[in-house]
Amino acid sequence: MVNIKYFGHSAFIVESGDFSIAIDPFITGNPVAKADAKDIKCNYIIVTHAHGDHLGDAIELAKQNDALVIANNELANYLAKYGIKVHNMHIGGGFNFPFGRVKLTIAHHGSSDGEGNCIGAPTGVVLSIDGKNIYHCGDTGLFYDMKLIGEMNAIDLMLAPIGDNFTMGIDDAVKATQFVNPKMVVPMHYNTFPVIEVNPQEFKNKVEALNYKCKVMDINETITL
């Protein structure tokens, strides 16, 4: 059994048994988040890229939980300077962890710190845990190789950005869903800031019209696979 909790924007925690994996834990400063980072327990953290709304509380969570941070090579090296445990990976590579497998995919976006310094490449993540495959797209535009991700991995849950402006908008995210062909898709990266305000129900209606299952998650809601 795999539980997925949504904190808003692109922040999730995936739990199975004794394992808790935070993905892009942007909690502090997230205007839609209803949680306190100090209360979050995790033993692994996956960061898709260095932008502050995805790196978020990763350093603080890693310190308070003695958690291992998984990220692309350059970002992992950057984070290691803060005295936390890291596991370096890169696009196309996978690794078997005690909880399951992580594979990094391409994502078309940027990856820089608050001063504009480039820190590695943006990524998506295929997380395989307890027999389920979860594809967190990260921040990305639409790209045709999403079909390969879906063909090579039977995706149970796709977490897809829909907010436009910085990432895919609704129509591109609908096409991405068709490429990946997941059992369920959850929209993310929308309505956090005015510039990415969209109606997730429109996305839901469009993908359901194509016979895909879609769940628009509330903040702090948990779903089970």
mmCIF file of C-alpha atoms in Angstrom:
data_model
loop_
_atom_site.group_PDB
_atom_site.id
_atom_site.type_symbol
_atom_site.label_atom_id
_atom_site.label_comp_id
_atom_site.label_asym_id
_atom_site.label_seq_id
_atom_site.Cartn_x
_atom_site.Cartn_y
_atom_site.Cartn_z
ATOM 1 C CA MET A 1 0.000 0.000 0.000
ATOM 2 C CA VAL A 2 1.357 3.400 -1.030
ATOM 3 C CA ASN A 3 0.013 6.668 0.412
ATOM 4 C CA ILE A 4 0.594 10.000 -1.336
ATOM 5 C CA LYS A 5 -0.031 13.266 0.529
ATOM 6 C CA TYR A 6 -0.229 16.628 -1.237
ATOM 7 C CA PHE A 7 1.061 19.837 0.341
ATOM 8 C CA GLY A 8 0.310 22.146 -2.576
ATOM 9 C CA HIS A 9 2.356 23.322 -5.563
ATOM 10 C CA SER A 10 4.559 20.305 -6.442
ATOM 11 C CA ALA A 11 5.207 19.058 -2.905
ATOM 12 C CA PHE A 12 4.242 15.517 -1.945
ATOM 13 C CA ILE A 13 5.159 12.826 0.536
ATOM 14 C CA VAL A 14 5.030 9.201 -0.567
ATOM 15 C CA GLU A 15 4.761 6.653 2.234
ATOM 16 C CA SER A 16 4.979 2.878 2.269
ATOM 17 C CA GLY A 17 5.681 0.857 5.382
ATOM 18 C CA ASP A 18 8.528 2.448 7.319
ATOM 19 C CA PHE A 19 9.567 4.633 4.397
ATOM 20 C CA SER A 20 8.570 8.244 3.820
ATOM 21 C CA ILE A 21 9.862 10.059 0.739
ATOM 22 C CA ALA A 22 9.309 13.811 0.339
ATOM 23 C CA ILE A 23 9.358 15.206 -3.188
ATOM 24 C CA ASP A 24 10.037 18.909 -3.835
ATOM 25 C CA PRO A 25 9.115 19.890 -0.244
ATOM 26 C CA PHE A 26 8.205 23.568 -0.702
ATOM 27 C CA ILE A 27 6.294 24.178 2.554
ATOM 28 C CA THR A 28 7.695 27.292 4.235
ATOM 29 C CA GLY A 29 6.729 30.298 2.138
ATOM 30 C CA ASN A 30 4.251 28.268 0.100
ATOM 31 C CA PRO A 31 1.078 30.407 0.199
ATOM 32 C CA VAL A 32 -1.244 27.431 -0.210
ATOM 33 C CA ALA A 33 0.488 25.036 2.203
ATOM 34 C CA LYS A 34 -1.296 24.269 5.454
ATOM 35 C CA ALA A 35 1.502 22.268 7.079
ATOM 36 C CA ASP A 36 4.487 23.256 9.186
ATOM 37 C CA ALA A 37 7.803 21.920 7.924
ATOM 38 C CA LYS A 38 8.862 21.241 11.511
ATOM 39 C CA ASP A 39 6.120 18.598 11.759
ATOM 40 C CA ILE A 40 7.072 16.690 8.609
ATOM 41 C CA LYS A 41 8.775 13.340 9.057
ATOM 42 C CA CYS A 42 10.663 11.721 6.201
ATOM 43 C CA ASN A 43 13.726 9.562 5.723
ATOM 44 C CA TYR A 44 14.325 10.398 2.058
ATOM 45 C CA ILE A 45 13.911 13.577 0.002
ATOM 46 C CA ILE A 46 13.876 13.864 -3.785
ATOM 47 C CA VAL A 47 14.497 17.296 -5.321
ATOM 48 C CA THR A 48 13.787 17.693 -9.036
ATOM 49 C CA HIS A 49 15.669 20.982 -9.492
ATOM 50 C CA ALA A 50 17.170 23.916 -7.622
ATOM 51 C CA HIS A 51 14.424 26.536 -7.884
ATOM 52 C CA GLY A 52 13.312 27.701 -4.459
ATOM 53 C CA ASP A 53 9.715 26.554 -4.942
ATOM 54 C CA HIS A 54 10.991 22.982 -5.325
ATOM 55 C CA LEU A 55 14.136 22.842 -3.205
ATOM 56 C CA GLY A 56 11.992 24.455 -0.529
ATOM 57 C CA ASP A 57 12.632 23.028 2.936
ATOM 58 C CA ALA A 58 14.822 20.156 1.737
ATOM 59 C CA ILE A 59 17.905 21.223 3.680
ATOM 60 C CA GLU A 60 16.013 21.807 6.926
ATOM 61 C CA LEU A 61 14.028 18.575 6.581
ATOM 62 C CA ALA A 62 17.196 16.619 5.857
ATOM 63 C CA LYS A 63 18.813 17.974 8.997
ATOM 64 C CA GLN A 64 15.862 17.477 11.322
ATOM 65 C CA ASN A 65 15.136 13.954 10.042
ATOM 66 C CA ASP A 66 18.682 12.834 9.188
ATOM 67 C CA ALA A 67 17.196 12.152 5.754
ATOM 68 C CA LEU A 68 19.045 11.318 2.552
ATOM 69 C CA VAL A 69 18.536 13.807 -0.302
ATOM 70 C CA ILE A 70 18.410 12.410 -3.840
ATOM 71 C CA ALA A 71 19.097 14.831 -6.685
ATOM 72 C CA ASN A 72 21.032 15.379 -9.881
ATOM 73 C CA ASN A 73 24.800 15.394 -9.474
ATOM 74 C CA GLU A 74 25.387 19.147 -9.426
ATOM 75 C CA LEU A 75 22.469 19.864 -7.109
ATOM 76 C CA ALA A 76 23.513 17.038 -4.775
ATOM 77 C CA ASN A 77 27.038 18.450 -4.595
ATOM 78 C CA TYR A 78 25.606 21.899 -3.850
ATOM 79 C CA LEU A 79 23.442 20.494 -1.032
ATOM 80 C CA ALA A 80 26.288 18.441 0.447
ATOM 81 C CA LYS A 81 27.985 21.709 1.375
ATOM 82 C CA TYR A 82 25.242 22.176 3.973
ATOM 83 C CA GLY A 83 26.382 19.066 5.810
ATOM 84 C CA ILE A 84 23.504 16.814 4.811
ATOM 85 C CA LYS A 85 23.546 13.327 3.332
ATOM 86 C CA VAL A 86 23.085 13.192 -0.422
ATOM 87 C CA HIS A 87 22.904 10.621 -3.183
ATOM 88 C CA ASN A 88 24.118 11.908 -6.546
ATOM 89 C CA MET A 89 22.263 10.809 -9.676
ATOM 90 C CA HIS A 90 21.670 12.082 -13.174
ATOM 91 C CA ILE A 91 19.219 11.942 -16.058
ATOM 92 C CA GLY A 92 18.615 8.456 -17.406
ATOM 93 C CA GLY A 93 20.147 6.822 -14.359
ATOM 94 C CA GLY A 94 18.315 4.729 -11.805
ATOM 95 C CA PHE A 95 19.264 3.383 -8.396
ATOM 96 C CA ASN A 96 17.762 0.848 -6.017
ATOM 97 C CA PHE A 97 17.186 2.235 -2.526
ATOM 98 C CA PRO A 98 15.807 0.349 0.493
ATOM 99 C CA PHE A 99 12.300 1.668 -0.316
ATOM 100 C CA GLY A 100 12.427 0.940 -4.060
ATOM 101 C CA ARG A 101 13.886 2.464 -7.198
ATOM 102 C CA VAL A 102 14.381 6.039 -8.376
ATOM 103 C CA LYS A 103 15.045 6.942 -11.995
ATOM 104 C CA LEU A 104 15.631 10.497 -13.160
ATOM 105 C CA THR A 105 14.057 11.601 -16.425
ATOM 106 C CA ILE A 106 14.540 14.653 -18.586
ATOM 107 C CA ALA A 107 12.479 17.771 -17.953
ATOM 108 C CA HIS A 108 12.519 20.919 -20.069
ATOM 109 C CA HIS A 109 12.942 23.784 -17.622
ATOM 110 C CA GLY A 110 15.763 25.481 -15.673
ATOM 111 C CA SER A 111 17.586 24.829 -12.404
ATOM 112 C CA SER A 112 19.155 27.786 -10.602
ATOM 113 C CA ASP A 113 19.500 29.213 -7.116
ATOM 114 C CA GLY A 114 18.096 32.522 -5.933
ATOM 115 C CA GLU A 115 21.069 34.378 -7.397
ATOM 116 C CA GLY A 116 20.603 32.898 -10.837
ATOM 117 C CA ASN A 117 23.507 30.449 -10.659
ATOM 118 C CA CYS A 118 22.766 27.341 -12.704
ATOM 119 C CA ILE A 119 22.831 24.194 -10.567
ATOM 120 C CA GLY A 120 22.593 21.131 -12.748
ATOM 121 C CA ALA A 121 19.727 20.148 -15.009
ATOM 122 C CA PRO A 122 16.025 19.937 -14.170
ATOM 123 C CA THR A 123 14.636 16.430 -13.868
ATOM 124 C CA GLY A 124 11.500 14.417 -13.539
ATOM 125 C CA VAL A 125 11.338 11.309 -11.355
ATOM 126 C CA VAL A 126 9.958 7.821 -11.756
ATOM 127 C CA LEU A 127 9.598 6.437 -8.237
ATOM 128 C CA SER A 128 8.962 2.697 -8.005
ATOM 129 C CA ILE A 129 7.761 1.633 -4.582
ATOM 130 C CA ASP A 130 5.732 -1.310 -3.286
ATOM 131 C CA GLY A 131 4.869 -2.428 -6.795
ATOM 132 C CA LYS A 132 3.656 1.020 -7.916
ATOM 133 C CA ASN A 133 5.269 3.455 -10.360
ATOM 134 C CA ILE A 134 4.815 7.173 -9.700
ATOM 135 C CA TYR A 135 5.953 9.698 -12.305
ATOM 136 C CA HIS A 136 6.531 13.182 -10.880
ATOM 137 C CA CYS A 137 7.150 15.291 -13.974
ATOM 138 C CA GLY A 138 8.966 18.056 -12.114
ATOM 139 C CA ASP A 139 8.694 21.420 -13.840
ATOM 140 C CA THR A 140 8.579 20.854 -17.567
ATOM 141 C CA GLY A 141 7.128 21.737 -20.902
ATOM 142 C CA LEU A 142 5.555 19.085 -23.065
ATOM 143 C CA PHE A 143 8.005 16.753 -24.822
ATOM 144 C CA TYR A 144 7.435 13.759 -27.043
ATOM 145 C CA ASP A 145 9.762 11.448 -25.105
ATOM 146 C CA MET A 146 7.090 11.290 -22.415
ATOM 147 C CA LYS A 147 5.727 8.490 -24.597
ATOM 148 C CA LEU A 148 8.907 6.510 -23.914
ATOM 149 C CA ILE A 149 8.560 7.065 -20.167
ATOM 150 C CA GLY A 150 5.054 5.624 -20.337
ATOM 151 C CA GLU A 151 6.045 2.764 -22.636
ATOM 152 C CA MET A 152 9.000 1.690 -20.503
ATOM 153 C CA ASN A 153 7.237 2.097 -17.153
ATOM 154 C CA ALA A 154 3.617 1.195 -16.428
ATOM 155 C CA ILE A 155 2.763 4.430 -14.615
ATOM 156 C CA ASP A 156 0.200 4.053 -11.850
ATOM 157 C CA LEU A 157 0.195 7.743 -10.901
ATOM 158 C CA MET A 158 1.341 10.755 -12.910
ATOM 159 C CA LEU A 159 1.865 14.078 -11.121
ATOM 160 C CA ALA A 160 1.636 16.685 -13.867
ATOM 161 C CA PRO A 161 2.149 20.469 -13.777
ATOM 162 C CA ILE A 162 -0.745 22.373 -15.371
ATOM 163 C CA GLY A 163 -0.224 26.002 -14.294
ATOM 164 C CA ASP A 164 1.159 27.345 -17.582
ATOM 165 C CA ASN A 165 3.608 30.290 -17.778
ATOM 166 C CA PHE A 166 6.544 28.326 -16.249
ATOM 167 C CA THR A 167 5.438 24.797 -17.212
ATOM 168 C CA MET A 168 2.865 22.970 -19.274
ATOM 169 C CA GLY A 169 -0.569 24.518 -19.333
ATOM 170 C CA ILE A 170 -3.775 22.512 -19.287
ATOM 171 C CA ASP A 171 -3.892 21.476 -22.945
ATOM 172 C CA ASP A 172 -0.232 20.472 -23.039
ATOM 173 C CA ALA A 173 -0.698 18.516 -19.803
ATOM 174 C CA VAL A 174 -3.651 16.701 -21.365
ATOM 175 C CA LYS A 175 -1.439 15.683 -24.285
ATOM 176 C CA ALA A 176 1.300 14.644 -21.827
ATOM 177 C CA THR A 177 -1.229 12.407 -20.090
ATOM 178 C CA GLN A 178 -2.008 10.763 -23.414
ATOM 179 C CA PHE A 179 1.711 10.222 -24.035
ATOM 180 C CA VAL A 180 2.351 8.667 -20.609
ATOM 181 C CA ASN A 181 -0.958 6.755 -20.388
ATOM 182 C CA PRO A 182 -1.078 6.521 -16.562
ATOM 183 C CA LYS A 183 -3.735 4.749 -14.543
ATOM 184 C CA MET A 184 -4.373 8.057 -12.747
ATOM 185 C CA VAL A 185 -3.177 11.638 -13.140
ATOM 186 C CA VAL A 186 -3.044 14.340 -10.464
ATOM 187 C CA PRO A 187 -2.515 17.994 -11.463
ATOM 188 C CA MET A 188 0.083 20.063 -9.621
ATOM 189 C CA HIS A 189 2.016 23.348 -9.874
ATOM 190 C CA TYR A 190 -1.030 25.590 -10.200
ATOM 191 C CA ASN A 191 -2.806 28.343 -8.180
ATOM 192 C CA THR A 192 0.178 28.862 -5.883
ATOM 193 C CA PHE A 193 0.832 32.296 -7.353
ATOM 194 C CA PRO A 194 -1.341 34.591 -9.501
ATOM 195 C CA VAL A 195 0.713 33.958 -12.641
ATOM 196 C CA ILE A 196 -0.120 30.215 -12.580
ATOM 197 C CA GLU A 197 -3.813 30.449 -11.721
ATOM 198 C CA VAL A 198 -5.835 27.932 -13.723
ATOM 199 C CA ASN A 199 -8.938 25.832 -13.129
ATOM 200 C CA PRO A 200 -7.919 22.226 -12.355
ATOM 201 C CA GLN A 201 -11.484 21.096 -13.037
ATOM 202 C CA GLU A 202 -10.953 22.010 -16.694
ATOM 203 C CA PHE A 203 -7.945 19.689 -16.795
ATOM 204 C CA LYS A 204 -9.914 16.962 -15.032
ATOM 205 C CA ASN A 205 -12.820 17.267 -17.459
ATOM 206 C CA LYS A 206 -10.550 17.114 -20.499
ATOM 207 C CA VAL A 207 -8.563 14.046 -19.431
ATOM 208 C CA GLU A 208 -11.652 12.230 -18.204
ATOM 209 C CA ALA A 209 -13.241 12.846 -21.606
ATOM 210 C CA LEU A 210 -10.317 10.810 -22.949
ATOM 211 C CA ASN A 211 -11.062 8.015 -20.429
ATOM 212 C CA TYR A 212 -8.227 8.783 -18.014
ATOM 213 C CA LYS A 213 -8.812 8.792 -14.282
ATOM 214 C CA CYS A 214 -7.997 12.147 -12.678
ATOM 215 C CA LYS A 215 -7.934 13.257 -9.048
ATOM 216 C CA VAL A 216 -7.737 16.930 -8.098
ATOM 217 C CA MET A 217 -6.203 16.697 -4.638
ATOM 218 C CA ASP A 218 -7.006 19.084 -1.828
ATOM 219 C CA ILE A 219 -4.199 20.516 0.286
ATOM 220 C CA ASN A 220 -3.130 17.929 2.907
ATOM 221 C CA GLU A 221 -5.252 15.261 1.227
ATOM 222 C CA THR A 222 -3.879 11.727 1.019
ATOM 223 C CA ILE A 223 -4.689 9.154 -1.634
ATOM 224 C CA THR A 224 -3.802 5.458 -1.590
ATOM 225 C CA LEU A 225 -2.567 3.318 -4.454
#
